[in-house]
PDB file of C-alpha atoms and ligand atoms in Angstrom:
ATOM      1  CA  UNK N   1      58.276 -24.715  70.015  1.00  0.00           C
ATOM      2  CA  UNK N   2      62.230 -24.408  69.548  1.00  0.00           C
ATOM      3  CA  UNK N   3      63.321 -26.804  72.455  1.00  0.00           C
ATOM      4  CA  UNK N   4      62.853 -30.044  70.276  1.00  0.00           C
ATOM      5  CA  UNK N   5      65.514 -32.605  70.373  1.00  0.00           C
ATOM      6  CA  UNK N   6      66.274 -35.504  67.898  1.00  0.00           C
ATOM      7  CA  UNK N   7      65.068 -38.290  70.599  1.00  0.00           C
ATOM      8  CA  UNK N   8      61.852 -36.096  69.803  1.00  0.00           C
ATOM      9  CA  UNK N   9      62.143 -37.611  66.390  1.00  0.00           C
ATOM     10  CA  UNK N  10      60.821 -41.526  65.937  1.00  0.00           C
ATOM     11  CA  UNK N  11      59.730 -43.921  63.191  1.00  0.00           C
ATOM     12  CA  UNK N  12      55.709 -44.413  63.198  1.00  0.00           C
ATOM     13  CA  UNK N  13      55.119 -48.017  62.424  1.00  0.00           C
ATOM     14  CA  UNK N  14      52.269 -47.385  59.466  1.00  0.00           C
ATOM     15  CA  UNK N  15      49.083 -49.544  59.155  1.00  0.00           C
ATOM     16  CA  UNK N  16      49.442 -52.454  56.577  1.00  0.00           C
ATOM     17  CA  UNK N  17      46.573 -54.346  54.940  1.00  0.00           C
ATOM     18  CA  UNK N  18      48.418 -57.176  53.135  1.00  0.00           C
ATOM     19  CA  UNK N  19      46.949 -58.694  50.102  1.00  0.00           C
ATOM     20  CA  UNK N  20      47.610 -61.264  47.399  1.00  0.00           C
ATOM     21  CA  UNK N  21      47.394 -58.838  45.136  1.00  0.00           C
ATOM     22  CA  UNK N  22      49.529 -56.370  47.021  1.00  0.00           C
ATOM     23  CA  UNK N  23      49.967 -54.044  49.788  1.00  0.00           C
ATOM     24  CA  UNK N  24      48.383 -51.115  51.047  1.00  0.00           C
ATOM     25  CA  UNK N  25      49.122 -48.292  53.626  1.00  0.00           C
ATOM     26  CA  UNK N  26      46.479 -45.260  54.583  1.00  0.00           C
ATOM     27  CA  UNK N  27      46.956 -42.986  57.291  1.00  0.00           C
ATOM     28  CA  UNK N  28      44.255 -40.765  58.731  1.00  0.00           C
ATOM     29  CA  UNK N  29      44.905 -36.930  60.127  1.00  0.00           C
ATOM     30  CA  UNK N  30      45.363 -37.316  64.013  1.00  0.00           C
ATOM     31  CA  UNK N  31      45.204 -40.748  64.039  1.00  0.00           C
ATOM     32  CA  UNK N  32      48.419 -42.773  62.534  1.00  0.00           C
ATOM     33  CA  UNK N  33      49.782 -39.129  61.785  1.00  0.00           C
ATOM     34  CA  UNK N  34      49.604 -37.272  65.374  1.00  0.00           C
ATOM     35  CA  UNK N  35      49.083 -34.091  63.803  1.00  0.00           C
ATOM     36  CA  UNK N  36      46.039 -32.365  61.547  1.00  0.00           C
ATOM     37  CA  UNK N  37      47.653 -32.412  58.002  1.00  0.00           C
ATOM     38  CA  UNK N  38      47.529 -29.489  55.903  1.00  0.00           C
ATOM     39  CA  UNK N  39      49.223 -30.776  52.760  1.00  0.00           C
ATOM     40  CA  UNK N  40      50.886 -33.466  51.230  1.00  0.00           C
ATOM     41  CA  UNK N  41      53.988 -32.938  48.876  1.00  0.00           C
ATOM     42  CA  UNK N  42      56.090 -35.989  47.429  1.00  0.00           C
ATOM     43  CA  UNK N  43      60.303 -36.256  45.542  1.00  0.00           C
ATOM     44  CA  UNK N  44      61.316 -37.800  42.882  1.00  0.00           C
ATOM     45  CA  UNK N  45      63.744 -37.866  39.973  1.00  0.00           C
ATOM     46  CA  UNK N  46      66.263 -37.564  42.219  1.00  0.00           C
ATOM     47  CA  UNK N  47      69.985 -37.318  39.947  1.00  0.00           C
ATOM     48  CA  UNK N  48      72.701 -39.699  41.481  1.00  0.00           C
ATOM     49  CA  UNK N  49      74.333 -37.819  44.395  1.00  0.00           C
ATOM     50  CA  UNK N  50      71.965 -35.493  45.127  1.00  0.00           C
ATOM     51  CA  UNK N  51      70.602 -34.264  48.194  1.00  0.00           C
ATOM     52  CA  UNK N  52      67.584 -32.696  49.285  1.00  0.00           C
ATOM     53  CA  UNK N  53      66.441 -30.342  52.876  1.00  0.00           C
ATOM     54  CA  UNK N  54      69.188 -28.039  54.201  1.00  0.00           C
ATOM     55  CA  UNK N  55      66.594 -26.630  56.067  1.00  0.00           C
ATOM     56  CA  UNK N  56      64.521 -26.292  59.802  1.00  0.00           C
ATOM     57  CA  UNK N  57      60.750 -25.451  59.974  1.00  0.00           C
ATOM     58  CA  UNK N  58      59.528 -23.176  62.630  1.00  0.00           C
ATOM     59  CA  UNK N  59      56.261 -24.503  63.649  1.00  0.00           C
ATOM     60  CA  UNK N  60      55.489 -27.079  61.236  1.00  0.00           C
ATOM     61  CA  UNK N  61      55.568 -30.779  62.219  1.00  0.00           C
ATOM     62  CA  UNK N  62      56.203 -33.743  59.255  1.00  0.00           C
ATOM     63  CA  UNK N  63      56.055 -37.585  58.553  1.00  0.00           C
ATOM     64  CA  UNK N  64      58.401 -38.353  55.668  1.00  0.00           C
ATOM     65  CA  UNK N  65      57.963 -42.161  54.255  1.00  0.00           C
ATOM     66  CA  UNK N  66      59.918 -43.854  51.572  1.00  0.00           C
ATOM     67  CA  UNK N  67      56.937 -44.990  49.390  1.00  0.00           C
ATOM     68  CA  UNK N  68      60.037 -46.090  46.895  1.00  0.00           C
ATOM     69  CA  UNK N  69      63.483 -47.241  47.431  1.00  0.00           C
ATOM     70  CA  UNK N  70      65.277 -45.212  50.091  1.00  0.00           C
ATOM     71  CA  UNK N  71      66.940 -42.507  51.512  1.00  0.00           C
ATOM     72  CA  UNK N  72      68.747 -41.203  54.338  1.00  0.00           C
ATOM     73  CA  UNK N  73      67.579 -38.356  56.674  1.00  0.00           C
ATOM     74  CA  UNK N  74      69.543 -36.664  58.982  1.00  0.00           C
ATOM     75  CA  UNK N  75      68.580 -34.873  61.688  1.00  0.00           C
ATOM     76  CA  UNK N  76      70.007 -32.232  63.735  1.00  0.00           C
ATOM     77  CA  UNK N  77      68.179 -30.493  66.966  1.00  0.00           C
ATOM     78  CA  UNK N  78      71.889 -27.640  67.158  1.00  0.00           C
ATOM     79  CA  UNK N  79      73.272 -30.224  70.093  1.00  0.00           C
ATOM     80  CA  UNK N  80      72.580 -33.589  68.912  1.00  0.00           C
ATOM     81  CA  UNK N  81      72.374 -35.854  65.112  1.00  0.00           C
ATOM     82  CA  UNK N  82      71.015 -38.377  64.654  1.00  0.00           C
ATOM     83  CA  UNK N  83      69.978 -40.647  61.508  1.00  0.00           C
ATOM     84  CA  UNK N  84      67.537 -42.502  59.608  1.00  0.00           C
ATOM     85  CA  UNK N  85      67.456 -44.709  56.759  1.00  0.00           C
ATOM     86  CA  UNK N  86      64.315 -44.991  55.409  1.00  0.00           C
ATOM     87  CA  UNK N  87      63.469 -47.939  53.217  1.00  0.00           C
ATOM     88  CA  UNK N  88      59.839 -49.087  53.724  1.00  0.00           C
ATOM     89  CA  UNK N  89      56.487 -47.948  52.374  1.00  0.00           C
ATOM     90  CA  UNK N  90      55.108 -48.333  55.850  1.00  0.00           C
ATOM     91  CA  UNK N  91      57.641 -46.463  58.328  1.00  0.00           C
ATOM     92  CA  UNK N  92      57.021 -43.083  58.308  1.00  0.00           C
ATOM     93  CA  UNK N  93      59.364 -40.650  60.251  1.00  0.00           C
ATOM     94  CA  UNK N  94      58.044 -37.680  62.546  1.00  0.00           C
ATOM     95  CA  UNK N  95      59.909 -34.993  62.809  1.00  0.00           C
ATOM     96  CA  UNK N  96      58.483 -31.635  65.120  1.00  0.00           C
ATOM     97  CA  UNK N  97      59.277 -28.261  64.250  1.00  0.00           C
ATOM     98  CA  UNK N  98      62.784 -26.987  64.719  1.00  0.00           C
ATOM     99  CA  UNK N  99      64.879 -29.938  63.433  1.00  0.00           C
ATOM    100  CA  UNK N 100      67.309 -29.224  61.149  1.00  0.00           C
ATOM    101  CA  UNK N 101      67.393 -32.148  58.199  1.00  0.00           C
ATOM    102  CA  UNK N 102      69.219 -33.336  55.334  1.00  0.00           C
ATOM    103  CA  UNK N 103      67.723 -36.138  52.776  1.00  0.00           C
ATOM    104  CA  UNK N 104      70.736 -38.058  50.769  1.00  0.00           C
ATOM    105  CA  UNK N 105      71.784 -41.134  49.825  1.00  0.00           C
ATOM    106  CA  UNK N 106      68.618 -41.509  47.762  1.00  0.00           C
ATOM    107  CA  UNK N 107      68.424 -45.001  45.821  1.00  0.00           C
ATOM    108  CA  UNK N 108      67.840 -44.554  42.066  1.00  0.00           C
ATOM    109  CA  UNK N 109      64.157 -44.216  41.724  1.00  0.00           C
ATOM    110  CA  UNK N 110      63.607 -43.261  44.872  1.00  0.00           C
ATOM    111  CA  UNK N 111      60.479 -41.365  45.856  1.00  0.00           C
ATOM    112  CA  UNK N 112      59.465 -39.675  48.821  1.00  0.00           C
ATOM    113  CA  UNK N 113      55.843 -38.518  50.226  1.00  0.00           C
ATOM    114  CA  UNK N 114      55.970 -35.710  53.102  1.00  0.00           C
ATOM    115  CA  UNK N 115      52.658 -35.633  55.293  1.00  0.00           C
ATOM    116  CA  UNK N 116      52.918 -32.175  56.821  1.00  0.00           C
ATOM    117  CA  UNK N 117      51.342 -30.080  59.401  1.00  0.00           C
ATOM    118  CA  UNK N 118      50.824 -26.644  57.805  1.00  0.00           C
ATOM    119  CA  UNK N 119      50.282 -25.676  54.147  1.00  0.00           C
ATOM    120  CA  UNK N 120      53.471 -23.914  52.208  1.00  0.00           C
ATOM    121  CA  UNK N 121      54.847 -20.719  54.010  1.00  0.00           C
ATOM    122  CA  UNK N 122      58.253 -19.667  53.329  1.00  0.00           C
ATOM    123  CA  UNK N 123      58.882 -17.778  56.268  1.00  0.00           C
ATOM    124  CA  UNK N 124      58.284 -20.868  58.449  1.00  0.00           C
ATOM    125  CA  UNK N 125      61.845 -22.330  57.041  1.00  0.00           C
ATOM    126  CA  UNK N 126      65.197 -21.513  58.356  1.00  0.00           C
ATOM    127  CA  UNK N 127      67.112 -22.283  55.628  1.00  0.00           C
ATOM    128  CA  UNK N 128      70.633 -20.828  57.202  1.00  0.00           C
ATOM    129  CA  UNK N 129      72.330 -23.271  59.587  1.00  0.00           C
ATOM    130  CA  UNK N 130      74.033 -20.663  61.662  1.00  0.00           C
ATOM    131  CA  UNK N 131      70.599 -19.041  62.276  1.00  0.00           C
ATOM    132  CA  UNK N 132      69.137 -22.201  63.217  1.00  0.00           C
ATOM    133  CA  UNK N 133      71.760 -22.795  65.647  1.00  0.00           C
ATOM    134  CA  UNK N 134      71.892 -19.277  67.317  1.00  0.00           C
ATOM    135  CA  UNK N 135      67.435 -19.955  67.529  1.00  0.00           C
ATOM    136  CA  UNK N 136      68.056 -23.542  69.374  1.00  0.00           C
ATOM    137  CA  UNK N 137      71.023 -22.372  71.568  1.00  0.00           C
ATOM    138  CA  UNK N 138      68.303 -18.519  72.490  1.00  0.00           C
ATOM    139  CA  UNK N 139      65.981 -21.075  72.907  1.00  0.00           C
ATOM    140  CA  UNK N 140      67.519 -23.276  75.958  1.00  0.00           C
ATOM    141  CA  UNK N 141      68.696 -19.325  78.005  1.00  0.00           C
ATOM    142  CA  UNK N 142      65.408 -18.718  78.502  1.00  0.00           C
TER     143      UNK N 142
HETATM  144  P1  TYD L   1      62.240 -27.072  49.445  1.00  0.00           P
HETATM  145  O1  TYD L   1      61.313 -27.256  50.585  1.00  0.00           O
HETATM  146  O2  TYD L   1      63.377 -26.130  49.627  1.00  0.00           O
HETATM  147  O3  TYD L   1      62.782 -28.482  48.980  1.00  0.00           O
HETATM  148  P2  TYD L   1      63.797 -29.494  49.681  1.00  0.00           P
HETATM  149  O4  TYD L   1      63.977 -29.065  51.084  1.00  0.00           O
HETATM  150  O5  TYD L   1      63.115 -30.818  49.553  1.00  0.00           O
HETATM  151  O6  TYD L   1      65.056 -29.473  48.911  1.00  0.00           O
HETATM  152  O7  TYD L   1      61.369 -26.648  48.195  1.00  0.00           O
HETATM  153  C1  TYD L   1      61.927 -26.566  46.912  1.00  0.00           C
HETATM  154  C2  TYD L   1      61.149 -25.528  46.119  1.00  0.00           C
HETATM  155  O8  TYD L   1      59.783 -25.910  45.986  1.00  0.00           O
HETATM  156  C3  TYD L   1      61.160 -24.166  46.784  1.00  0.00           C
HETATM  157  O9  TYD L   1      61.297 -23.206  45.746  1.00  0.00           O
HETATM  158  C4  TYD L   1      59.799 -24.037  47.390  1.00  0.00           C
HETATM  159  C5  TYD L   1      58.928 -24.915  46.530  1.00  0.00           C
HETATM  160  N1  TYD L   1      57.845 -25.570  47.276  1.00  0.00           N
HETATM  161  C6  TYD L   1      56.527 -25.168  47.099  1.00  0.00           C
HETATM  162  O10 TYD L   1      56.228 -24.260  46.307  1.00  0.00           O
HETATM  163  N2  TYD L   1      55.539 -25.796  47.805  1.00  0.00           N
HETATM  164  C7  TYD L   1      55.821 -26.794  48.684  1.00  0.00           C
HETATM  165  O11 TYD L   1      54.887 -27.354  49.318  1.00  0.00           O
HETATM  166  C8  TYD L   1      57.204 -27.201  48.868  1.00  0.00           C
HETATM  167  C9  TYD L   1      57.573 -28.297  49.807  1.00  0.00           C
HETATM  168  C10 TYD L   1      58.168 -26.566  48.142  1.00  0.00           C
END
């Protein structure tokens, strides 16, 4: 699945059951997330300036949410960018597999939670731009 595109990308409005004594979010596998998740994985202690991704996945699909403060993600499909800040506990942001992605701009405590598709592989990430780009632009001859 290489021919992605960032208009592929889009912020799930999450479930919120709103309480006097606070707020709550829960997300099921194939329903609110429209994928089976394999793992969960969250960010934090983020130092001032820092920036996280740098990276494409090959096959797995994600919904990144801003349970704390927020951060930036940009997004990058080798034709097209395109940005998100994320800032609420209940927007998660799906991205499919071969999106290129950069988290800054984090707020001081920040914390993000990543819902993801498959469980840890390294050989699903593309973690050289140029390679990512020469895979999208292979990917749209043929
Ligand atoms: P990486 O995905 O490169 O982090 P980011 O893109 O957020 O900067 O992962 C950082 C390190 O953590 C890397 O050595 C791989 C390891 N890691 C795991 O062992 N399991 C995981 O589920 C994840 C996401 C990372």
């Amino acid at each position: 699945m290489t021919h992605t595109s960032v208009s592929d990308c889009r912020l799930l409005e999450l479930p919120r059951i709103e309480r006097p004594q606070g707020n709550l979010t829960a997300v099921e596998s194939g329903r609110e997330i429209p994928f089976a998740l394999a793992r969960v994985y969250y960010f934090y202690d983020i130092p001032g300036g820092e920036g996280r991704g740098g990276h494409a996945h090959r096959q797995l699909e994600q919904v990144i949410v801003a349970v704390m403060g927020s951060f930036e993600v940009v997004l990058d499909d080798g034709s097209g960018r395109r940005s998100f800040r994320l800032d609420r506990a209940y927007h998660g942001l799906y991205v499919p597999p071969m999106i290129w992605r950069e988290l800054e701009g984090f707020s001081s405590g920040g914390i993000g939670v990543v819902l993801a598709s498959e469980r840890y592989l390294e050989d699903d990430y593309i973690r050289d731009y140029d390679q990512f780009r020469v895979q999208k632009s292979g990917s749209s001859d043929g």
